[in-house]
Structures are given as structure tokens and as C-alpha cells.
Amino acid sequence: MEHLSKQLIKLDGKSYRALKSIQGAYDGDMVTLFIDYVQGDPFAAPSRVRVFIPHTHTDLNPSDYVKPDQMIALKHFFAKECHKQLQNVKNTISGTGKSGLIFIDVPGQEVIDRTAVFMTPKGIEFRLSCGLPAQGRRILGHQANTLLTSLLPKIIINTVKNYDRESLKKALILANDQKHIRLELKKRQLVSFIANNSILPRKTGVSHKPMLTQDAVPFESPAKDEIILKLPSGKQIRGMAIKKGVTLITGGGYHGKSTLLQAIEKGVYNHEIGDGREYVITDESAIKIRSEDGRMIKHVNISPFINDLPFGKTTEDFSSQNASGSTSQAANIMEALEMDTTLLLIDEDTSATNFMIRDARMQQLVRKDKEPITPFIDRVQDLYTEKGISSILVIGGSGDYFDVADVIYMMEEYQPFNKTREAKKIAQDLLTQRTAEISKPFQTLKQKRMIDKRRLFQLFDKKEKVESKGLHNIKIGKTIVDLTYLEQLVHQSQTQALALMIKRIIKHSKEPLALKEAINDLYEKLEHQGIDSLSPFAGQHPGDFALPRKLELAAAINRIRH
Ligand code: ADP
Ligand code: MG
């Protein structure tokens, strides 16, 4: 570290470029600092550093974190702790551009595997970014020295010395309990569990943080659907069990239907303590299905839902540069089935009406041979009985669904009530008069779907750059991939991982490229080699990224226009 100090002071006032010479590893009293990448100028993407602190200076016992869930919870916890330290520390370093900036990739509410923190049997490593200080294009050597040799080590030492032991313990216990609930879902043939007293609503439409407790109505299961789970921690929780099959959530507008469904859809991830949805756990393969008009579709068999398009266009191998609401929703389902989802989540708010319903009167006026769409209402039971795919549907606008739902809930003032019996009775008394429109049982095409690797390769620029922009965009060369409607993509670091994964798949997959196989291969490798291995800089600061699900990777690839 002393060597670095001297070097930085010597560099004071010199041209910024000269900073490149400090790349390397430096041992301090307690930590080792790795300067892996130095930015080209004070405005460029910040420099990448790692700070490693051996377990001789921590009270962490690596053997406590051998299970993957525990390790992920630990990394999440320390990334947040480090972020807290960064916010609290007095940092007066400033200058041109990003001078003095220090950050770690801070997790959201969802606990997902990420690169920000890394633990080995020997110690724990924090991956940070910092803006090395300059005035204009001249190095501020003294300030750079303070930042790198004093401030950074201090922040990391504080993080591992002053963290709340009790909170970490609780986070690990929670992770273990959540894992248990996931296993329990499988054992009991359930698709989702929502614990009593969960806080489902969020602070605002754009915040994932919980609504303040004084404003939120805590969740309470209908008595009939309540189960008790004994968790490994010794805790017993009660809550609502949603079974496999077709579940309908209905109720008046503004009574909390969409909020419940959104909590269920995020339940594919574990949530951190204090989120309100810690014990809302959903089948990990669940996917939110919505309409997405304007999206591109390439070679998808949407024939279970759409047939006999005008001018005889085939729907068994359907492509479009600009899909309609209903065809996009059909494609979203078929692509998710390809990736082995077993639970579809659909909200009327974000669905194409003509995809969801077609009532008796409309059937009379527009004859079946003039309507390409087989509405979801005629497929939803079939999907479950033939393919084992469950659905949870939010529908307040059509009682026709009473006929095809196995269980019917009604939301009233943010609480669910089991109204299956009443609704089924109504369905008997008040017949819909509609005729079911299925001509063939639900079928997906047997052969694997191939991706045109050559065409994807042509999207690359000379540097073969694939970049993420925020949560919703990936740029391949000049082409933007729009991920706005992937509602279960929750953190921009996942999008960053998607960018790396897409590049990897375009470059390194075998040809011909079968989408599902390529994705499965990639995830299998990551499981063995860790997520760092996605980065071209593995072994150094790998960049800030977090693991997305296979479903979102497939969805991203399916949205690349070429
Ligand atoms: P719906 O889909 O039935 O029309 P929403 O789920 O959109 O209703 O909820 C309407 C409003 O009520 C939203 O602003 C939401 O944040 C709020 N809300 C939902 N559930 C709760 C709850 N349990 N406690 C307090 N407010 C809630
Ligand atoms: Mg709604």
C-alpha cells in the first residue's frame, strides 16, 4: 500500500493517462487492494477495484455458507452493508467528472446471486467502482491516495467489523426457511404460498419497497385455504395455499387483485427481511404473461391460440415484425412453455381482451371461421389437464371464467375470500350460452426451435459489443432489444448479465443453435463455475451483474430483431 501511496503522490498533476500505471495488487495492513482497471479519463466509466479481507480479520466462518442459498443471502447482505457504509462515510473527494465517486452494485429487495461480493475459504472480497480524482485532465494524486489507500480500506473494514450480527443470522435463517417453503410447495402440489400478515402493496408504482405498515392491509388467507408450515427455524407460519390447476382472482376494481398477482409473480425470487413478501413463495418457473403488441416474433407455433389468419398465413411457424396484442400474448405463452414453465400468471389489465374472452353474442355475430383466435378461456383447462400447466388469472370483467376455473377467489378490501361455491352456482343458474371453440387438443410442436445464429452474428459491430442500458434495454451493435414487458426482470444487474449471456450464446454456441439447449448448457456451466465466469474479466473485477432466470434469458433472445 505504501508503494501505491508514493506512486500516486508522484503522479499528482500529471496527465490522467499516467494513472494506468497503478493497475495491480497492493497489500495493506488488513486488506489487499486490487486495481483491476483504470478509467481512461475522469468522465469515462469508473475504475474497477476489489478489496479483499482475509477471514483472520473477519468473524465469518466459511463453513457456515456452503449451501448455495446461504452464500447468496450472505453476498446480498454484505453488498447492502457495504452500500450503507458508503453512504455514511465522509467522502470529501471531488473534482472533474466522476472524481471521488465510490459505489458497489446495490441489490434490490430480491435476493439473487450477484458479483458484488465474493467469498472464498480464505476471505471476503468486495467489488467496487470508483472515479479516480482529477482536476480537468490532471491527476489529483493526494486525493487519489486518500481514496484508494485510506477511504476504501476503511469502508471495507467497517463493513466487516460493524455489521449487525443478528441481522445476518436472521437473513440466513430466512433463506433456509424460504428454501424449505419452496420444497414444501412441490411436495404438496401447490403453486404459491402467501403467508398471513404479508405486506403485498408497494410504496409507489415504481418502488419495490413495501407500503408503510400503517397504510397497508396485511394479507389474510381465507380459512378454507389456510395451511400451517413448520419451518426449519422452528417458526410456524400460516398462510394461503394456491393449488395447481386454474385459479381465478376476481373482485371489484381497486380491491387489490393486481397487487396480489404481482406479489405472486415476484415470489419466484426470495425477498429480504422487511420486504413484506418474505414468505410469499411461488413456483420458480412461473411466468407473467401479457400482451405486448409491436413485439417481434420468430418461428413460434402459436396455432393452439391463433389459426386461419387472413390470406392463409401459417401459425405453426409464425413470424412477425409487429405482432398484435393477441398474437404477442399467444407467442409469450408458447415461448414460456418451450422453457418448461408450469405456471402462467395473467392479469386482465395487461391482456388483450380478444385473447382472453369471446362471449356468446360475439360468437353469434362473428362466426368461428372468421375468427382466428381461440380465446384463452377455451385453452386454460386443457393446458392443465393435458400439459400440467397451471394458471392464476386476474379477471374482474368476465364471469364466463367461472366455468373453467377450479378455484375462485374474490378480493374485497384487499383480502381474498374463497367464492368457488357461489360462483359455480351462478355459473349453473346463469348459463353463458357460449360454445367451446377447441377443435384440437393443446399441442406444441415436437421439434426443437432453432435460432438463426448467423443472422444474430451479423448484428455485432467490430468490437462485438453487447451492452445493457438500465433495466429494460440491451444493445447489440446498433440493435436495441426491448425488455420493458418482462415484468419479472427486477434488477438492472440482471439485464447486464443477460447482455453477457446473449453475447456468449451468439459467439460460442454450437450451430445449429437450439435455443433451449443453448440456455441449459450455459446455466449448467454457471452452476459449476460461478457467475463470475460469465465475464471476460473473470479473475478480476468481473463487472456488476446478477443472475436472471432462464425464462428471462429466453425471452430476451426471442425479442432480438434481426
Ligand atoms: P385492482 O387490480 O383490484 O384494481 P390494485 O391491486 O391495482 O387493484 O390495487 C389498487 C390500489 O390499492 C393500489 O394503489 C394498491 O397499492 C392499493 N393496495 C392494494 N393492496 C393493498 C393492501 N393490502 N393495503 C393497502 N393498499 C393496497
Ligand atoms: Mg388490476
mmCIF file of N, CA and C in Angstrom, residues 277-365:
data_model
loop_
_atom_site.group_PDB
_atom_site.id
_atom_site.type_symbol
_atom_site.label_atom_id
_atom_site.label_comp_id
_atom_site.label_asym_id
_atom_site.label_seq_id
_atom_site.Cartn_x
_atom_site.Cartn_y
_atom_site.Cartn_z
ATOM 1 N N ARG A 277 -42.800 -9.392 1.770
ATOM 2 C CA ARG A 277 -43.135 -10.574 0.969
ATOM 3 C C ARG A 277 -42.139 -11.711 1.220
ATOM 4 N N GLU A 278 -41.530 -11.693 2.422
ATOM 5 C CA GLU A 278 -40.536 -12.725 2.747
ATOM 6 C C GLU A 278 -41.111 -14.125 2.613
ATOM 7 N N TYR A 279 -42.379 -14.260 2.964
ATOM 8 C CA TYR A 279 -42.999 -15.588 2.924
ATOM 9 C C TYR A 279 -44.050 -15.689 1.832
ATOM 10 N N VAL A 280 -43.838 -14.952 0.773
ATOM 11 C CA VAL A 280 -44.656 -15.155 -0.427
ATOM 12 C C VAL A 280 -43.764 -15.922 -1.399
ATOM 13 N N ILE A 281 -44.077 -17.163 -1.598
ATOM 14 C CA ILE A 281 -43.190 -18.029 -2.373
ATOM 15 C C ILE A 281 -43.984 -18.679 -3.504
ATOM 16 N N THR A 282 -43.454 -18.543 -4.705
ATOM 17 C CA THR A 282 -44.135 -19.065 -5.892
ATOM 18 C C THR A 282 -43.211 -20.022 -6.636
ATOM 19 N N ASP A 283 -43.784 -21.010 -7.243
ATOM 20 C CA ASP A 283 -43.080 -21.899 -8.162
ATOM 21 C C ASP A 283 -42.086 -21.084 -9.011
ATOM 22 N N GLU A 284 -40.795 -21.451 -8.980
ATOM 23 C CA GLU A 284 -39.771 -20.624 -9.655
ATOM 24 C C GLU A 284 -39.963 -20.529 -11.156
ATOM 25 N N SER A 285 -40.732 -21.440 -11.714
ATOM 26 C CA SER A 285 -40.872 -21.412 -13.177
ATOM 27 C C SER A 285 -42.071 -20.573 -13.613
ATOM 28 N N ALA A 286 -42.699 -19.889 -12.663
ATOM 29 C CA ALA A 286 -43.895 -19.112 -13.001
ATOM 30 C C ALA A 286 -43.549 -17.944 -13.905
ATOM 31 N N ILE A 287 -44.421 -17.664 -14.830
ATOM 32 C CA ILE A 287 -44.147 -16.536 -15.718
ATOM 33 C C ILE A 287 -45.372 -15.657 -15.920
ATOM 34 N N LYS A 288 -45.123 -14.354 -15.845
ATOM 35 C CA LYS A 288 -46.184 -13.388 -16.118
ATOM 36 C C LYS A 288 -46.359 -13.318 -17.622
ATOM 37 N N ILE A 289 -47.585 -13.518 -18.036
ATOM 38 C CA ILE A 289 -47.895 -13.462 -19.468
ATOM 39 C C ILE A 289 -48.727 -12.222 -19.728
ATOM 40 N N ARG A 290 -48.305 -11.427 -20.690
ATOM 41 C CA ARG A 290 -49.071 -10.234 -21.018
ATOM 42 C C ARG A 290 -49.053 -9.986 -22.514
ATOM 43 N N SER A 291 -49.867 -9.081 -22.927
ATOM 44 C CA SER A 291 -49.831 -8.752 -24.340
ATOM 45 C C SER A 291 -48.738 -7.717 -24.546
ATOM 46 N N GLU A 292 -48.211 -7.683 -25.727
ATOM 47 C CA GLU A 292 -47.032 -6.872 -25.968
ATOM 48 C C GLU A 292 -47.055 -6.493 -27.443
ATOM 49 N N ASP A 293 -48.081 -5.757 -27.835
ATOM 50 C CA ASP A 293 -48.211 -5.534 -29.273
ATOM 51 C C ASP A 293 -47.030 -4.733 -29.802
ATOM 52 N N GLY A 294 -46.626 -5.078 -31.008
ATOM 53 C CA GLY A 294 -45.455 -4.450 -31.598
ATOM 54 C C GLY A 294 -44.203 -5.304 -31.463
ATOM 55 N N ARG A 295 -44.224 -6.331 -30.617
ATOM 56 C CA ARG A 295 -43.013 -7.128 -30.461
ATOM 57 C C ARG A 295 -42.761 -7.982 -31.703
ATOM 58 N N MET A 296 -41.512 -8.407 -31.823
ATOM 59 C CA MET A 296 -41.156 -9.268 -32.928
ATOM 60 C C MET A 296 -41.360 -10.719 -32.526
ATOM 61 N N ILE A 297 -41.775 -11.542 -33.451
ATOM 62 C CA ILE A 297 -41.917 -12.980 -33.185
ATOM 63 C C ILE A 297 -41.200 -13.725 -34.305
ATOM 64 N N LYS A 298 -40.404 -14.728 -33.918
ATOM 65 C CA LYS A 298 -39.683 -15.513 -34.929
ATOM 66 C C LYS A 298 -39.957 -17.001 -34.736
ATOM 67 N N HIS A 299 -40.578 -17.590 -35.715
ATOM 68 C CA HIS A 299 -40.766 -19.046 -35.749
ATOM 69 C C HIS A 299 -41.357 -19.623 -34.474
ATOM 70 N N VAL A 300 -42.521 -19.159 -34.103
ATOM 71 C CA VAL A 300 -43.188 -19.727 -32.935
ATOM 72 C C VAL A 300 -44.494 -20.381 -33.391
ATOM 73 N N ASN A 301 -44.762 -21.553 -32.823
ATOM 74 C CA ASN A 301 -46.018 -22.221 -33.116
ATOM 75 C C ASN A 301 -47.110 -21.653 -32.206
ATOM 76 N N ILE A 302 -47.911 -20.761 -32.744
ATOM 77 C CA ILE A 302 -48.980 -20.183 -31.928
ATOM 78 C C ILE A 302 -50.336 -20.789 -32.285
ATOM 79 N N SER A 303 -50.298 -21.919 -33.018
ATOM 80 C CA SER A 303 -51.548 -22.490 -33.540
ATOM 81 C C SER A 303 -52.555 -22.930 -32.463
ATOM 82 N N PRO A 304 -52.112 -23.258 -31.230
ATOM 83 C CA PRO A 304 -53.149 -23.565 -30.233
ATOM 84 C C PRO A 304 -54.082 -22.376 -29.974
ATOM 85 N N PHE A 305 -53.610 -21.161 -30.269
ATOM 86 C CA PHE A 305 -54.422 -19.976 -29.991
ATOM 87 C C PHE A 305 -54.868 -19.229 -31.245
ATOM 88 N N ILE A 306 -54.067 -19.281 -32.272
ATOM 89 C CA ILE A 306 -54.369 -18.492 -33.465
ATOM 90 C C ILE A 306 -54.310 -19.402 -34.698
ATOM 91 N N ASN A 307 -55.328 -19.340 -35.505
ATOM 92 C CA ASN A 307 -55.395 -20.182 -36.700
ATOM 93 C C ASN A 307 -56.058 -19.439 -37.830
ATOM 94 N N ASP A 308 -55.845 -19.942 -39.044
ATOM 95 C CA ASP A 308 -56.562 -19.394 -40.197
ATOM 96 C C ASP A 308 -56.492 -17.882 -40.260
ATOM 97 N N LEU A 309 -55.289 -17.360 -40.274
ATOM 98 C CA LEU A 309 -55.137 -15.913 -40.420
ATOM 99 C C LEU A 309 -55.570 -15.500 -41.820
ATOM 100 N N PRO A 310 -55.926 -14.235 -41.997
ATOM 101 C CA PRO A 310 -56.263 -13.776 -43.346
ATOM 102 C C PRO A 310 -55.112 -14.110 -44.314
ATOM 103 N N PHE A 311 -55.452 -14.427 -45.513
ATOM 104 C CA PHE A 311 -54.505 -14.778 -46.578
ATOM 105 C C PHE A 311 -53.726 -16.061 -46.285
ATOM 106 N N GLY A 312 -54.307 -16.915 -45.430
ATOM 107 C CA GLY A 312 -53.739 -18.240 -45.205
ATOM 108 C C GLY A 312 -52.364 -18.272 -44.569
ATOM 109 N N LYS A 313 -51.978 -17.230 -43.877
ATOM 110 C CA LYS A 313 -50.652 -17.206 -43.224
ATOM 111 C C LYS A 313 -50.578 -18.299 -42.153
ATOM 112 N N THR A 314 -49.484 -19.081 -42.175
ATOM 113 C CA THR A 314 -49.394 -20.200 -41.225
ATOM 114 C C THR A 314 -49.129 -19.710 -39.795
ATOM 115 N N THR A 315 -49.665 -20.449 -38.839
ATOM 116 C CA THR A 315 -49.412 -20.074 -37.443
ATOM 117 C C THR A 315 -48.643 -21.165 -36.704
ATOM 118 N N GLU A 316 -48.286 -22.230 -37.398
ATOM 119 C CA GLU A 316 -47.478 -23.272 -36.749
ATOM 120 C C GLU A 316 -46.022 -22.865 -36.716
ATOM 121 N N ASP A 317 -45.666 -21.962 -37.589
ATOM 122 C CA ASP A 317 -44.296 -21.467 -37.634
ATOM 123 C C ASP A 317 -44.409 -19.975 -37.916
ATOM 124 N N PHE A 318 -44.887 -19.272 -36.906
ATOM 125 C CA PHE A 318 -45.323 -17.895 -37.109
ATOM 126 C C PHE A 318 -44.202 -16.887 -36.851
ATOM 127 N N SER A 319 -44.079 -15.921 -37.746
ATOM 128 C CA SER A 319 -43.129 -14.834 -37.554
ATOM 129 C C SER A 319 -43.826 -13.512 -37.828
ATOM 130 N N SER A 320 -43.428 -12.484 -37.095
ATOM 131 C CA SER A 320 -43.976 -11.159 -37.356
ATOM 132 C C SER A 320 -43.013 -10.110 -36.818
ATOM 133 N N GLN A 321 -42.914 -9.013 -37.527
ATOM 134 C CA GLN A 321 -42.082 -7.907 -37.052
ATOM 135 C C GLN A 321 -42.878 -6.996 -36.132
ATOM 136 N N ASN A 322 -44.182 -7.192 -36.122
ATOM 137 C CA ASN A 322 -45.055 -6.257 -35.433
ATOM 138 C C ASN A 322 -46.328 -6.994 -35.023
ATOM 139 N N ALA A 323 -46.211 -7.773 -33.942
ATOM 140 C CA ALA A 323 -47.324 -8.639 -33.564
ATOM 141 C C ALA A 323 -48.464 -7.830 -32.961
ATOM 142 N N SER A 324 -49.661 -8.363 -33.072
ATOM 143 C CA SER A 324 -50.826 -7.718 -32.455
ATOM 144 C C SER A 324 -50.868 -8.095 -30.978
ATOM 145 N N GLY A 325 -51.801 -7.498 -30.239
ATOM 146 C CA GLY A 325 -51.953 -7.822 -28.822
ATOM 147 C C GLY A 325 -52.152 -9.314 -28.599
ATOM 148 N N SER A 326 -53.098 -9.893 -29.344
ATOM 149 C CA SER A 326 -53.405 -11.306 -29.103
ATOM 150 C C SER A 326 -52.299 -12.238 -29.587
ATOM 151 N N THR A 327 -51.721 -11.963 -30.757
ATOM 152 C CA THR A 327 -50.652 -12.872 -31.220
ATOM 153 C C THR A 327 -49.431 -12.764 -30.312
ATOM 154 N N SER A 328 -49.142 -11.555 -29.803
ATOM 155 C CA SER A 328 -47.985 -11.433 -28.913
ATOM 156 C C SER A 328 -48.240 -12.205 -27.625
ATOM 157 N N GLN A 329 -49.459 -12.168 -27.125
ATOM 158 C CA GLN A 329 -49.758 -12.894 -25.895
ATOM 159 C C GLN A 329 -49.664 -14.407 -26.120
ATOM 160 N N ALA A 330 -50.139 -14.847 -27.284
ATOM 161 C CA ALA A 330 -50.029 -16.265 -27.634
ATOM 162 C C ALA A 330 -48.562 -16.681 -27.733
ATOM 163 N N ALA A 331 -47.753 -15.846 -28.382
ATOM 164 C CA ALA A 331 -46.327 -16.179 -28.532
ATOM 165 C C ALA A 331 -45.641 -16.200 -27.167
ATOM 166 N N ASN A 332 -45.998 -15.252 -26.305
ATOM 167 C CA ASN A 332 -45.396 -15.227 -24.968
ATOM 168 C C ASN A 332 -45.668 -16.532 -24.219
ATOM 169 N N ILE A 333 -46.879 -17.052 -24.384
ATOM 170 C CA ILE A 333 -47.197 -18.326 -23.727
ATOM 171 C C ILE A 333 -46.392 -19.468 -24.343
ATOM 172 N N MET A 334 -46.393 -19.544 -25.652
ATOM 173 C CA MET A 334 -45.733 -20.676 -26.305
ATOM 174 C C MET A 334 -44.221 -20.674 -26.039
ATOM 175 N N GLU A 335 -43.628 -19.494 -26.013
ATOM 176 C CA GLU A 335 -42.189 -19.416 -25.721
ATOM 177 C C GLU A 335 -41.894 -19.811 -24.271
ATOM 178 N N ALA A 336 -42.810 -19.450 -23.371
ATOM 179 C CA ALA A 336 -42.600 -19.828 -21.967
ATOM 180 C C ALA A 336 -42.749 -21.330 -21.790
ATOM 181 N N LEU A 337 -43.672 -21.924 -22.539
ATOM 182 C CA LEU A 337 -43.839 -23.379 -22.461
ATOM 183 C C LEU A 337 -42.583 -24.086 -22.961
ATOM 184 N N GLU A 338 -41.991 -23.513 -23.985
ATOM 185 C CA GLU A 338 -40.750 -24.092 -24.502
ATOM 186 C C GLU A 338 -39.686 -24.160 -23.397
ATOM 187 N N MET A 339 -39.686 -23.169 -22.503
ATOM 188 C CA MET A 339 -38.714 -23.145 -21.409
ATOM 189 C C MET A 339 -39.237 -23.825 -20.146
ATOM 190 N N ASP A 340 -40.267 -24.651 -20.325
ATOM 191 C CA ASP A 340 -40.765 -25.506 -19.242
ATOM 192 C C ASP A 340 -41.411 -24.781 -18.073
ATOM 193 N N THR A 341 -42.066 -23.683 -18.328
ATOM 194 C CA THR A 341 -42.829 -23.079 -17.244
ATOM 195 C C THR A 341 -43.952 -24.028 -16.841
ATOM 196 N N THR A 342 -44.370 -23.953 -15.584
ATOM 197 C CA THR A 342 -45.532 -24.759 -15.194
ATOM 198 C C THR A 342 -46.633 -23.893 -14.583
ATOM 199 N N LEU A 343 -46.424 -22.569 -14.617
ATOM 200 C CA LEU A 343 -47.448 -21.687 -14.049
ATOM 201 C C LEU A 343 -47.520 -20.378 -14.824
ATOM 202 N N LEU A 344 -48.693 -20.104 -15.389
ATOM 203 C CA LEU A 344 -48.898 -18.852 -16.123
ATOM 204 C C LEU A 344 -49.646 -17.866 -15.223
ATOM 205 N N LEU A 345 -49.195 -16.620 -15.208
ATOM 206 C CA LEU A 345 -49.841 -15.585 -14.404
ATOM 207 C C LEU A 345 -50.347 -14.506 -15.344
ATOM 208 N N ILE A 346 -51.637 -14.291 -15.335
ATOM 209 C CA ILE A 346 -52.221 -13.371 -16.320
ATOM 210 C C ILE A 346 -53.136 -12.366 -15.624
ATOM 211 N N ASP A 347 -52.957 -11.104 -15.952
ATOM 212 C CA ASP A 347 -53.793 -10.040 -15.392
ATOM 213 C C ASP A 347 -54.578 -9.396 -16.529
ATOM 214 N N GLU A 348 -55.865 -9.240 -16.334
ATOM 215 C CA GLU A 348 -56.687 -8.629 -17.389
ATOM 216 C C GLU A 348 -56.182 -7.229 -17.753
ATOM 217 N N ASP A 349 -55.602 -6.530 -16.751
ATOM 218 C CA ASP A 349 -55.122 -5.164 -17.006
ATOM 219 C C ASP A 349 -54.109 -5.111 -18.147
ATOM 220 N N THR A 350 -53.351 -6.194 -18.303
ATOM 221 C CA THR A 350 -52.284 -6.194 -19.304
ATOM 222 C C THR A 350 -52.496 -7.299 -20.342
ATOM 223 N N SER A 351 -53.748 -7.643 -20.563
ATOM 224 C CA SER A 351 -54.049 -8.670 -21.557
ATOM 225 C C SER A 351 -54.844 -8.082 -22.714
ATOM 226 N N ALA A 352 -54.787 -8.784 -23.835
ATOM 227 C CA ALA A 352 -55.627 -8.405 -24.967
ATOM 228 C C ALA A 352 -57.002 -9.010 -24.718
ATOM 229 N N THR A 353 -58.032 -8.190 -24.712
ATOM 230 C CA THR A 353 -59.388 -8.681 -24.406
ATOM 231 C C THR A 353 -59.776 -9.832 -25.321
ATOM 232 N N ASN A 354 -59.510 -9.685 -26.619
ATOM 233 C CA ASN A 354 -59.943 -10.729 -27.554
ATOM 234 C C ASN A 354 -59.130 -12.006 -27.414
ATOM 235 N N PHE A 355 -58.016 -11.939 -26.694
ATOM 236 C CA PHE A 355 -57.265 -13.156 -26.403
ATOM 237 C C PHE A 355 -57.893 -13.888 -25.214
ATOM 238 N N MET A 356 -58.468 -13.143 -24.294
ATOM 239 C CA MET A 356 -58.966 -13.730 -23.056
ATOM 240 C C MET A 356 -60.402 -14.237 -23.172
ATOM 241 N N ILE A 357 -61.275 -13.458 -23.840
ATOM 242 C CA ILE A 357 -62.700 -13.821 -23.853
ATOM 243 C C ILE A 357 -63.343 -13.660 -25.237
ATOM 244 N N ARG A 358 -64.444 -14.394 -25.407
ATOM 245 C CA ARG A 358 -65.282 -14.265 -26.589
ATOM 246 C C ARG A 358 -66.639 -14.779 -26.154
ATOM 247 N N ASP A 359 -67.564 -13.884 -25.948
ATOM 248 C CA ASP A 359 -68.817 -14.327 -25.334
ATOM 249 C C ASP A 359 -69.816 -14.814 -26.383
ATOM 250 N N ALA A 360 -70.964 -15.314 -25.902
ATOM 251 C CA ALA A 360 -71.931 -15.987 -26.773
ATOM 252 C C ALA A 360 -72.422 -15.071 -27.890
ATOM 253 N N ARG A 361 -72.668 -13.831 -27.535
ATOM 254 C CA ARG A 361 -73.185 -12.911 -28.552
ATOM 255 C C ARG A 361 -72.173 -12.682 -29.654
ATOM 256 N N MET A 362 -70.921 -12.545 -29.259
ATOM 257 C CA MET A 362 -69.882 -12.328 -30.274
ATOM 258 C C MET A 362 -69.710 -13.585 -31.127
ATOM 259 N N GLN A 363 -69.862 -14.740 -30.481
ATOM 260 C CA GLN A 363 -69.765 -15.997 -31.240
ATOM 261 C C GLN A 363 -70.857 -16.073 -32.320
ATOM 262 N N GLN A 364 -72.011 -15.497 -31.999
ATOM 263 C CA GLN A 364 -73.106 -15.487 -32.973
ATOM 264 C C GLN A 364 -72.799 -14.569 -34.157
ATOM 265 N N LEU A 365 -72.294 -13.399 -33.835
ATOM 266 C CA LEU A 365 -72.081 -12.410 -34.891
ATOM 267 C C LEU A 365 -70.854 -12.728 -35.745
#
